[in-house]
Coordinates of C-alpha atoms and ligand atoms in Angstrom, one line a residue:
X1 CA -225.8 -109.4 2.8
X2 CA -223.5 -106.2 2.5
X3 CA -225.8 -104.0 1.1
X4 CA -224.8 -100.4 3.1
X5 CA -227.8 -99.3 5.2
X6 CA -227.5 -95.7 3.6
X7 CA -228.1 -97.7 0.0
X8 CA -231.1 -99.5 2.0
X9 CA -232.7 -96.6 3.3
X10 CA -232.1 -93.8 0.3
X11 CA -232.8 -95.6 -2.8
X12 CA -234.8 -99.3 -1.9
X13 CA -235.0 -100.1 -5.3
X14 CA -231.4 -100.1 -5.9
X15 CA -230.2 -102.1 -3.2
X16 CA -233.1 -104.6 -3.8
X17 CA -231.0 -105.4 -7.4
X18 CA -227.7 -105.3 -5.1
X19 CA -229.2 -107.8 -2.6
X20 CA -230.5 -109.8 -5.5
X21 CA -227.3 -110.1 -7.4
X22 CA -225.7 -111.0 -4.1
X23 CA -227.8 -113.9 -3.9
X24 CA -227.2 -114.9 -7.2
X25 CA -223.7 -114.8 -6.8
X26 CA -223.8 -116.7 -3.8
X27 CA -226.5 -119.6 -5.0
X28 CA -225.1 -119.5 -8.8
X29 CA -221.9 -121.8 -9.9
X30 CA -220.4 -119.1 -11.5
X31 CA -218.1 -120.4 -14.6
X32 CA -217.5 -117.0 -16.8
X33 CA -213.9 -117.4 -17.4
X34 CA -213.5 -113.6 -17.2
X35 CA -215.3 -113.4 -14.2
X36 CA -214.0 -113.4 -10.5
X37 CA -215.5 -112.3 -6.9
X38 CA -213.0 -109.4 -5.6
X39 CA -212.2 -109.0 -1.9
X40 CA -213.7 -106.8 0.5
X41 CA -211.5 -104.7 0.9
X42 CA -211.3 -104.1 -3.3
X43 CA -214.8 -103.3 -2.8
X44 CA -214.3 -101.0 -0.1
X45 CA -211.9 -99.0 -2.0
X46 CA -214.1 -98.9 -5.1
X47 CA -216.7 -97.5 -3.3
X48 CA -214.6 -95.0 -1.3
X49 CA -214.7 -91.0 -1.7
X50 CA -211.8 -91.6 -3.8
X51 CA -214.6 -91.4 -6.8
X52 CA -215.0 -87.5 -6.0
X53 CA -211.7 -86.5 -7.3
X54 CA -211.0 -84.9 -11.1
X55 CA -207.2 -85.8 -11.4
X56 CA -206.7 -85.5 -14.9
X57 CA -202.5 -86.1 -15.7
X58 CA -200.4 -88.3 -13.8
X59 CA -199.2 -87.9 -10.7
X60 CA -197.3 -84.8 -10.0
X61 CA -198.5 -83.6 -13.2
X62 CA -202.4 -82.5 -13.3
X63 CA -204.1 -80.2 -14.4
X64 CA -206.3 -80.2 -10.9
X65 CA -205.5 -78.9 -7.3
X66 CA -206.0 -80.5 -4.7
X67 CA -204.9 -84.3 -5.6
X68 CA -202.0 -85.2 -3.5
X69 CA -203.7 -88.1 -2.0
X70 CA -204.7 -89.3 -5.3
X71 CA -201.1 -88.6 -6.5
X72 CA -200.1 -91.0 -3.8
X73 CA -202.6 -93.8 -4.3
X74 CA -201.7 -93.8 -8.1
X75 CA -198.1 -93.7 -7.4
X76 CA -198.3 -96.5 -5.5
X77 CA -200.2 -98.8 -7.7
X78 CA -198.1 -97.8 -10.3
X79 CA -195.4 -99.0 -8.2
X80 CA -196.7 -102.1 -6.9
X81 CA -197.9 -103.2 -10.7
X82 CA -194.0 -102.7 -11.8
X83 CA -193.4 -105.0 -9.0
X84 CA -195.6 -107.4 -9.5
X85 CA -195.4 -108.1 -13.3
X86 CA -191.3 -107.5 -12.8
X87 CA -191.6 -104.3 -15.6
X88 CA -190.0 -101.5 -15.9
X89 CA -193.3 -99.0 -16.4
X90 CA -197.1 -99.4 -15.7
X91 CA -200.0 -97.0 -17.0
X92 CA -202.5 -98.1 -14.2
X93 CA -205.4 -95.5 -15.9
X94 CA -207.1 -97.6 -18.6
X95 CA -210.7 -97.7 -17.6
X96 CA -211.3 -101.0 -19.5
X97 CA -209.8 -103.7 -21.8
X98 CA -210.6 -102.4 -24.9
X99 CA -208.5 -98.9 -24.1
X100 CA -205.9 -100.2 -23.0
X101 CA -205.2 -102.2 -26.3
X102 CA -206.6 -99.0 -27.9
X103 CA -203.7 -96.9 -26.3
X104 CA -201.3 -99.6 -27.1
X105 CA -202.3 -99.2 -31.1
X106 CA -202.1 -95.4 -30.8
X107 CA -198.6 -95.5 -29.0
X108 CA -197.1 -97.8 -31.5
X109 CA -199.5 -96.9 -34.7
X110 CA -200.6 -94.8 -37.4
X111 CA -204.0 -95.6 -38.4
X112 CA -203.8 -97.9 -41.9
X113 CA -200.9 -99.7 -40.3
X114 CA -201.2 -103.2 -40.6
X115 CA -201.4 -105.6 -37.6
X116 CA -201.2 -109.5 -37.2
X117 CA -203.8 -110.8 -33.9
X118 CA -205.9 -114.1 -33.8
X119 CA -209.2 -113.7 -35.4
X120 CA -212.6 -113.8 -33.0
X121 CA -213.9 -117.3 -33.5
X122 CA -210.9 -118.9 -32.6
X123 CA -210.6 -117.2 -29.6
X124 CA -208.8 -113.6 -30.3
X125 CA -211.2 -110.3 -29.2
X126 CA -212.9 -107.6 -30.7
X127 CA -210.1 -105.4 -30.0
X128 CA -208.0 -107.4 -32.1
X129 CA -209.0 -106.5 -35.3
X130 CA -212.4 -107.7 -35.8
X131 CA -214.4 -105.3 -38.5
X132 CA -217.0 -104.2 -36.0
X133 CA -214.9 -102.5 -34.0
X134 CA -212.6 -99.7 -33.9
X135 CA -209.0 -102.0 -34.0
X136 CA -210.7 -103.4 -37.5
X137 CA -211.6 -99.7 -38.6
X138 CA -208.9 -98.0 -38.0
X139 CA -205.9 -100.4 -38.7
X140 CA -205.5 -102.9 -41.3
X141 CA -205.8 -106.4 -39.8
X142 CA -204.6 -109.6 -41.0
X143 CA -205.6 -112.7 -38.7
X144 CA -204.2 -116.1 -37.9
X145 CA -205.9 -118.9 -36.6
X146 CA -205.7 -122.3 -34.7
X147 CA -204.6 -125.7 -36.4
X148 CA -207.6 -127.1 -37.6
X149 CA -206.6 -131.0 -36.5
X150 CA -204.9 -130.0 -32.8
X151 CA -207.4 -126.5 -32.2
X152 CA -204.0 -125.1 -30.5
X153 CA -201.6 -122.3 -31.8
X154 CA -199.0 -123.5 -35.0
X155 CA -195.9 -121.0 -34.5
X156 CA -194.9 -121.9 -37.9
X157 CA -198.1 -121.0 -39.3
X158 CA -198.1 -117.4 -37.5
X159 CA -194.5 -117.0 -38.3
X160 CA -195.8 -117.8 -42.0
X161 CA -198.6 -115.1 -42.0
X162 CA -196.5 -113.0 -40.6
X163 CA -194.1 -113.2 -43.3
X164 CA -196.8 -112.9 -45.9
X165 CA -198.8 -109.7 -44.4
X166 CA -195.8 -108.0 -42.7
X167 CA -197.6 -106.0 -39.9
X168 CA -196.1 -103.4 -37.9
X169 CA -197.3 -105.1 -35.1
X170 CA -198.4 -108.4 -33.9
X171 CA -201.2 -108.8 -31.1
X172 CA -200.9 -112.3 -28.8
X173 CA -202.9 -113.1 -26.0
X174 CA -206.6 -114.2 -26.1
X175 CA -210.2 -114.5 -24.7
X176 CA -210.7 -117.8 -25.3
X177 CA -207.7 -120.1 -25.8
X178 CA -207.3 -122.9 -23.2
X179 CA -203.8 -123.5 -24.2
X180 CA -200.2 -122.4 -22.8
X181 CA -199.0 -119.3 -25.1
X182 CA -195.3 -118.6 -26.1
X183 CA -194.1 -115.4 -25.5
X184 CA -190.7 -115.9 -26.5
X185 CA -191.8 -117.8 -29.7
X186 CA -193.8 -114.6 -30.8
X187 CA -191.4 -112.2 -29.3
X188 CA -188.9 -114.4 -32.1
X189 CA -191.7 -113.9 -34.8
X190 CA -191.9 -110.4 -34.5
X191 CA -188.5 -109.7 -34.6
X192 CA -188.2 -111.8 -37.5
X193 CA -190.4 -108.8 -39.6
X194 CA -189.2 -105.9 -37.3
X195 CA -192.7 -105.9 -36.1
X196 CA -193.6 -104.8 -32.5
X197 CA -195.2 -107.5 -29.7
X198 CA -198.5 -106.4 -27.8
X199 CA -199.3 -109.3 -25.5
X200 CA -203.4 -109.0 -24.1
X201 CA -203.1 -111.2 -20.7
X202 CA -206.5 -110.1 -20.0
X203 CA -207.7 -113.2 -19.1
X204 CA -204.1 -114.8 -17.7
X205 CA -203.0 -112.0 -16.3
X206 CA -203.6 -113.7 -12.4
X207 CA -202.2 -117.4 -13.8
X208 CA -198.9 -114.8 -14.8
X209 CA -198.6 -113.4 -11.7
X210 CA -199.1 -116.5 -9.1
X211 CA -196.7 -118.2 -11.8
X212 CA -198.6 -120.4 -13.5
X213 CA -197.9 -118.8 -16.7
X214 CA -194.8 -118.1 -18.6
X215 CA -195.1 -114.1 -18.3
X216 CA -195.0 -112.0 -21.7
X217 CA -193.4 -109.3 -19.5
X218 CA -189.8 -109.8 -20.9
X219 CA -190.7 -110.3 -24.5
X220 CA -193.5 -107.5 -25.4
X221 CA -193.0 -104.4 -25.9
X222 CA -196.4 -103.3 -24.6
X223 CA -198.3 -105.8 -22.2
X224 CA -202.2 -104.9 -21.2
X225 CA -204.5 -106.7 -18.6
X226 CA -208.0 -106.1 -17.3
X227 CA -207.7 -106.4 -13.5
X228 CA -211.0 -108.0 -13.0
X229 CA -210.4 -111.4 -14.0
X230 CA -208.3 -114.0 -12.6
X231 CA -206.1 -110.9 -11.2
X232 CA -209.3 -110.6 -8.9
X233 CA -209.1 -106.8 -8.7
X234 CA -212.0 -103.8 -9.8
X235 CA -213.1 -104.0 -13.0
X236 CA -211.1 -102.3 -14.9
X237 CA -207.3 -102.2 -17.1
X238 CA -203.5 -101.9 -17.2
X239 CA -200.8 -101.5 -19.5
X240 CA -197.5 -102.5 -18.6
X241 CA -194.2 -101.1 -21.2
X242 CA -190.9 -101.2 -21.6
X243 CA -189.4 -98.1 -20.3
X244 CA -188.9 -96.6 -24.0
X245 CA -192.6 -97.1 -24.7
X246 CA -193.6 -95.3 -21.6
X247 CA -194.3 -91.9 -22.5
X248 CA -196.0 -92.3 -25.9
X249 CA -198.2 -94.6 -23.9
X250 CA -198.9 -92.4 -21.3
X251 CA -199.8 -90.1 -23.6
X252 CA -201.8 -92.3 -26.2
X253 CA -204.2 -92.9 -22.6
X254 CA -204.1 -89.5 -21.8
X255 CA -204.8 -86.8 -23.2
X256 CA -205.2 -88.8 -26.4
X257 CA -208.3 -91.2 -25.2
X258 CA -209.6 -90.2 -21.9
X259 CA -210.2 -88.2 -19.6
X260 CA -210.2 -88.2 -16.0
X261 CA -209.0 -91.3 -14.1
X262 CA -210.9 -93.3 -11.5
X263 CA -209.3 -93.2 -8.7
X264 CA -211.4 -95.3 -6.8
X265 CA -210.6 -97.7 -9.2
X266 CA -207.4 -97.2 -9.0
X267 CA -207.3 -97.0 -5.4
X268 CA -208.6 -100.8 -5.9
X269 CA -206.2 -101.9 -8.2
X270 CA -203.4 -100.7 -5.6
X271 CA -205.4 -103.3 -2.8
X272 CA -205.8 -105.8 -5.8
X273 CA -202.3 -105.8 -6.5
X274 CA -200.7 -106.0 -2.9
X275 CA -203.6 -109.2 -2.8
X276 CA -201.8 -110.8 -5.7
X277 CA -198.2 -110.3 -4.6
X278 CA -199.2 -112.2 -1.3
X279 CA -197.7 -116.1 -1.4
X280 CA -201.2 -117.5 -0.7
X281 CA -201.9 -115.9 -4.0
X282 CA -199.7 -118.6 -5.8
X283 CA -201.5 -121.1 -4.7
X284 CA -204.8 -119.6 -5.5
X285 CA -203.5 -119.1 -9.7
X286 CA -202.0 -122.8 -9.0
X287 CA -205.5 -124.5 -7.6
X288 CA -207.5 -122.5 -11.0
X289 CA -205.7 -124.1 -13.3
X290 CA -205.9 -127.6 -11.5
X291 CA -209.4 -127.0 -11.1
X292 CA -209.6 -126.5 -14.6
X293 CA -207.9 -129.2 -15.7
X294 CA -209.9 -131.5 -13.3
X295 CA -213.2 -130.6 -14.7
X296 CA -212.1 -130.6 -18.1
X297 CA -211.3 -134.5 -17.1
X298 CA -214.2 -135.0 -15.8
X299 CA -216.7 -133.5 -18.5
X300 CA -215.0 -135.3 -20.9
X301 CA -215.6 -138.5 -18.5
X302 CA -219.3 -137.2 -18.8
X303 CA -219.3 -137.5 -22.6
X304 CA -218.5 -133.9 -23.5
X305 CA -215.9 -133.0 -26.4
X306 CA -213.4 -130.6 -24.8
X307 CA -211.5 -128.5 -27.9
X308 CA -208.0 -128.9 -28.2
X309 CA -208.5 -132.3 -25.8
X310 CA -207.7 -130.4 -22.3
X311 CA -206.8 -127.1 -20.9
X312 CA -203.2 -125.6 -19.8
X313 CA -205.1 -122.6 -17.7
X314 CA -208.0 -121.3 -16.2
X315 CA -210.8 -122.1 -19.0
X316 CA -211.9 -124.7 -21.7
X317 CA -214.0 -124.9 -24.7
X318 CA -216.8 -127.1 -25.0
X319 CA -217.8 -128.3 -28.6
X320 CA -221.8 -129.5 -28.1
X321 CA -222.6 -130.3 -31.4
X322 CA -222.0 -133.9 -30.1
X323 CA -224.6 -133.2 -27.6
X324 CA -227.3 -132.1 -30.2
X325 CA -226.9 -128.6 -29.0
X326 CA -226.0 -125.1 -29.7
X327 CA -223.9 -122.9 -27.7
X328 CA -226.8 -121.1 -27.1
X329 CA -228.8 -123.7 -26.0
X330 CA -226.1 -125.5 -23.9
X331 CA -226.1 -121.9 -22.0
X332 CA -229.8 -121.3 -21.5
X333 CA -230.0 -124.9 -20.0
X334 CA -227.0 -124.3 -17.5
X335 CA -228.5 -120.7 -16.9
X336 CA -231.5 -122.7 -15.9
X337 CA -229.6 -125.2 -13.6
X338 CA -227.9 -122.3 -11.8
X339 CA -224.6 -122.9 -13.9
X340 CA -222.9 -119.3 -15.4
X341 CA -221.5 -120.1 -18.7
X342 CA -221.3 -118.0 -22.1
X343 CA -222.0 -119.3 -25.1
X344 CA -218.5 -119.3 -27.6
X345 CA -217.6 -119.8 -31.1
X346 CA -215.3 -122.4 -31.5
X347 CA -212.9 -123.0 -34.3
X348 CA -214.1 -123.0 -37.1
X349 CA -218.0 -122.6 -35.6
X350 CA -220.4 -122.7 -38.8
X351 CA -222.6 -120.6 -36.4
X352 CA -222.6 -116.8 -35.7
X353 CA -221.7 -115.8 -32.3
X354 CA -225.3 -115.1 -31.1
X355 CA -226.0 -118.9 -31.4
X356 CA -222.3 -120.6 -31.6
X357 CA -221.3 -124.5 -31.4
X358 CA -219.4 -124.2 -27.9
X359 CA -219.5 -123.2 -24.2
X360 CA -216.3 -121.6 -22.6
X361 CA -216.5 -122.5 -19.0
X362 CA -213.4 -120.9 -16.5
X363 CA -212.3 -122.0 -13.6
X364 CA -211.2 -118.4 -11.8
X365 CA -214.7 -117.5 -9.7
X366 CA -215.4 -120.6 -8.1
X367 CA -212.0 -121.7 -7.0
X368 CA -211.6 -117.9 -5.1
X369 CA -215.1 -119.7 -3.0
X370 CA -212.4 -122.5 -2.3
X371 CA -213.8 -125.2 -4.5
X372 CA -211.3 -128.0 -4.9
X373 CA -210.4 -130.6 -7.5
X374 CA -212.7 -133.1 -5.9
X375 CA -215.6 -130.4 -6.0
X376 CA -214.9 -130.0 -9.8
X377 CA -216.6 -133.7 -9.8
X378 CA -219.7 -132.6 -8.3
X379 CA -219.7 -129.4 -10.8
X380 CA -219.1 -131.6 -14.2
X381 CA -221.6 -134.2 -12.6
X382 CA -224.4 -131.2 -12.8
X383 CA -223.2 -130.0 -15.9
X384 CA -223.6 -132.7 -17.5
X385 CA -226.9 -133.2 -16.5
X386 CA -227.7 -130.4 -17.3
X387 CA -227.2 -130.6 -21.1
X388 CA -228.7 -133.6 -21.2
X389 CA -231.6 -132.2 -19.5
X390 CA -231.6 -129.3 -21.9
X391 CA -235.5 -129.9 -23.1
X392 CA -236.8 -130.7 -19.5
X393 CA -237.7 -128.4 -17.5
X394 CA -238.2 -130.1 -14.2
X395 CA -234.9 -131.7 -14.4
X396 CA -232.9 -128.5 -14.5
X397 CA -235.4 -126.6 -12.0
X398 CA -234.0 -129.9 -9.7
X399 CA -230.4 -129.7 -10.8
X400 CA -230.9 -125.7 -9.8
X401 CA -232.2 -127.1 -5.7
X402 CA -229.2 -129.4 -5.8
X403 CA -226.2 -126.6 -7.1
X404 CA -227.7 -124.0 -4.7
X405 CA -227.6 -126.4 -1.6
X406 CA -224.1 -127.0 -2.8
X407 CA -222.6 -123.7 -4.1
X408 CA -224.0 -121.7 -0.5
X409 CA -221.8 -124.3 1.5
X410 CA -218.6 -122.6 0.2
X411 CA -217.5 -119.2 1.2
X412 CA -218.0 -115.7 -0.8
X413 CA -215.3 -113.5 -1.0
X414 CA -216.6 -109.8 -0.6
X415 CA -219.5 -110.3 0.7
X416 CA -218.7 -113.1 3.4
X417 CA -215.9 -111.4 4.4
X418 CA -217.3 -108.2 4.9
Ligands
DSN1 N1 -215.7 -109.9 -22.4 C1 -214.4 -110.5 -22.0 C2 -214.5 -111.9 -21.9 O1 -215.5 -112.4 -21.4 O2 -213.5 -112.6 -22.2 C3 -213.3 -110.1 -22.9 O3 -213.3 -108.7 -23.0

């Protein structure tokens, strides 16, 4: 365990919940696609003094004394993110996700302008239009879907809706699509209605960078990322633009949207993206999506109905309606087992997203503890027990002994290596 001794000793009850969420990482199969154990060393600079420091601005420009060393830890990850994706300007402030796609729709937007993105139940996110959130608020959102025979993108189809809403701007990239996306197909779409790109690699954004993803970098005019996913950094977000975007987006982050940056986060993201320009790094995005593909396989050995038949990255959709379950129940039994899933709509889910039809299940977390293909045998072997043990109790509380025995044999990054 990693908990610091000055945590220990100041505030007990805090670092028990550390120590216990260490175990639970450790003991747990952890399958949240979005999910991912960062390095020691991320950790260390997340919980460095570098969280002490107002540097509102950007570097060289704030309204703060005092902040050359931030300047020169945001200069560099600025400069190492430009390197890594290959673009020609990175905002590296965006505390999360959602405002990062937020700044990208106030660089590029008036509010009422109308934007094309994948709706939510077929695997889009809330930032992409849906009415309970500010995207869906503020702009006017048409949404496209999957084909309802294949469950994978129809570029005719978008290209069609796009036609037929003409938006200023179409949104691609998604939370929960196992399937290969086509940058230069939608960069061809949105020319075709003079309508700008914003690709959300949130969840690809590692598979982009250890090249096992076509990279929207070259076709978008705005690109954001979380950096907490299968990029394996902090949590937190990204925007990369093209050069002529850069300074409305810089501004649409700041002062537009926030405040001051975190510079201990950003101080991570620097560490994070040095991690991910490393060779061995390849390999890593390489072995998540064979991972993924392997279990996929092998649930659908075990009886499971995978959506869209099989997965191109780092996650899959499970449909257990053939199973006799909801998503939610299909969750609670895995919980149960020591399996980390979420519960997800799937297309065309007749249930609401508290309860759902599917499971997503991601490959990213478990193959940075160096599980291989053959592992992904022994994982689909208890989750598949596992839903078929869904109303029995004992059964799962035995699956649980057997995937903790298993999961603490393979290595933890940030906390084994620390
Ligand atoms: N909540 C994230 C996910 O799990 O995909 C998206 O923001």
């Amino acid at each position: 365990m990693v908990v610091p001794s000055s945590l220990l000793s100041s505030d007990p009850a805090v670092a028990r919940v550390v120590e216990a969420e260490e175990r639970r990482l450790r003991e747990n199969l952890v399958l949240i696609a979005s999910e991912n154990y960062a390095s020691a060393a991320v950790l260390a600079a997340t919980g460095s003094v570098l969280t002490n420091k107002y540097a509102e601005g950007y570097p060289e420009r704030r309204y703060y004394a005092g902040t050359e060393h931030v300047d020169a830890v945001e200069s560099l990850a600025i400069d190492r993110a430009k390197e890594l994706f290959g673009a020609e300007h990175a905002n590296v402030q965006p505390h999360s996700g959602s405002q990062a796609n937020m700044a990208a729709y106030f660089a590029l937007l008036k509010p009422g302008d109308r934007v094309l993105g994948m709706s939510l139940d077929h695997g889009g996110h809330l930032t992409h239009g849906s009415p309970v959130n500010f995207s869906g608020k503020l702009f006017e959102f048409g949404h496209y879907g999957v084909d309802p025979e294949t469950e994978q993108l129809d570029y005719d189809a978008v290209a069609q809706a796009a036609e037929e809403f003409k938006p200023k701007l179409i949104v691609c990239g998604y939370t929960a699509y196992p399937r290969e996306i086509d940058f230069a197909r939608f960069r061809e779409i949105a020319d075709s209605v003079d309508a700008y790109l914003l690709a959300d690699v949130a969840h690809i954004a590692g598979l982009v960078v250890g090249d096992a993803h076509p990279s929207p970098v070259q076709h978008a005019d705005i690109v954001t990322t979380t950096t907490h996913k299968t990029l394996r950094g902090p949590r937190g977000a990204m925007a990369l633009t093209r050069s002529d975007h850069a300074r409305k987006y810089n501004s649409a982050v700041f002062p537009n949207m926030q405040g001051g940056p975190m510079m201990h986060s950003i101080a991570a993201k620097a560490v994070a993206f040095n991690e991910a320009v490393q060779p061995e790094f390849k390999q890593y995005a390489t072995q998540i999506v064979q991972n993924a593909q392997a279990l996929s396989s092998a649930l659908a050995a075990g009886g499971l109905r995978i959506v869209s038949g099989g997965t191109d990255n780092h996650l899959m959709l499970v449909d257990m309606r053939p199973m006799g379950l909801t998503g939610k129940a299909a969750e609670a039994a895995m919980h149960a087992a020591g399996i980390v899933v979420n519960k997800n709509t799937i297309p065309g889910d007749p249930e609401s997203p508290m309860v759902t039809s599917g499971i997503r299940i991601g490959t990213p977390a478990v193959t940075s503890r160096k599980m291989s293909v053959s592992d992904m045998e022994t994982v689909a072997g208890f989750i598949v027990d596992a839903v078929k043990s869904a109303n029995d109790e004992v059964a799962l509380a035995r699956i649980k002994t057997a995937v903790s025995s298993f999961a603490t044999d393979f290595h933890v990054p940030g906390l084994d290596d620390a």
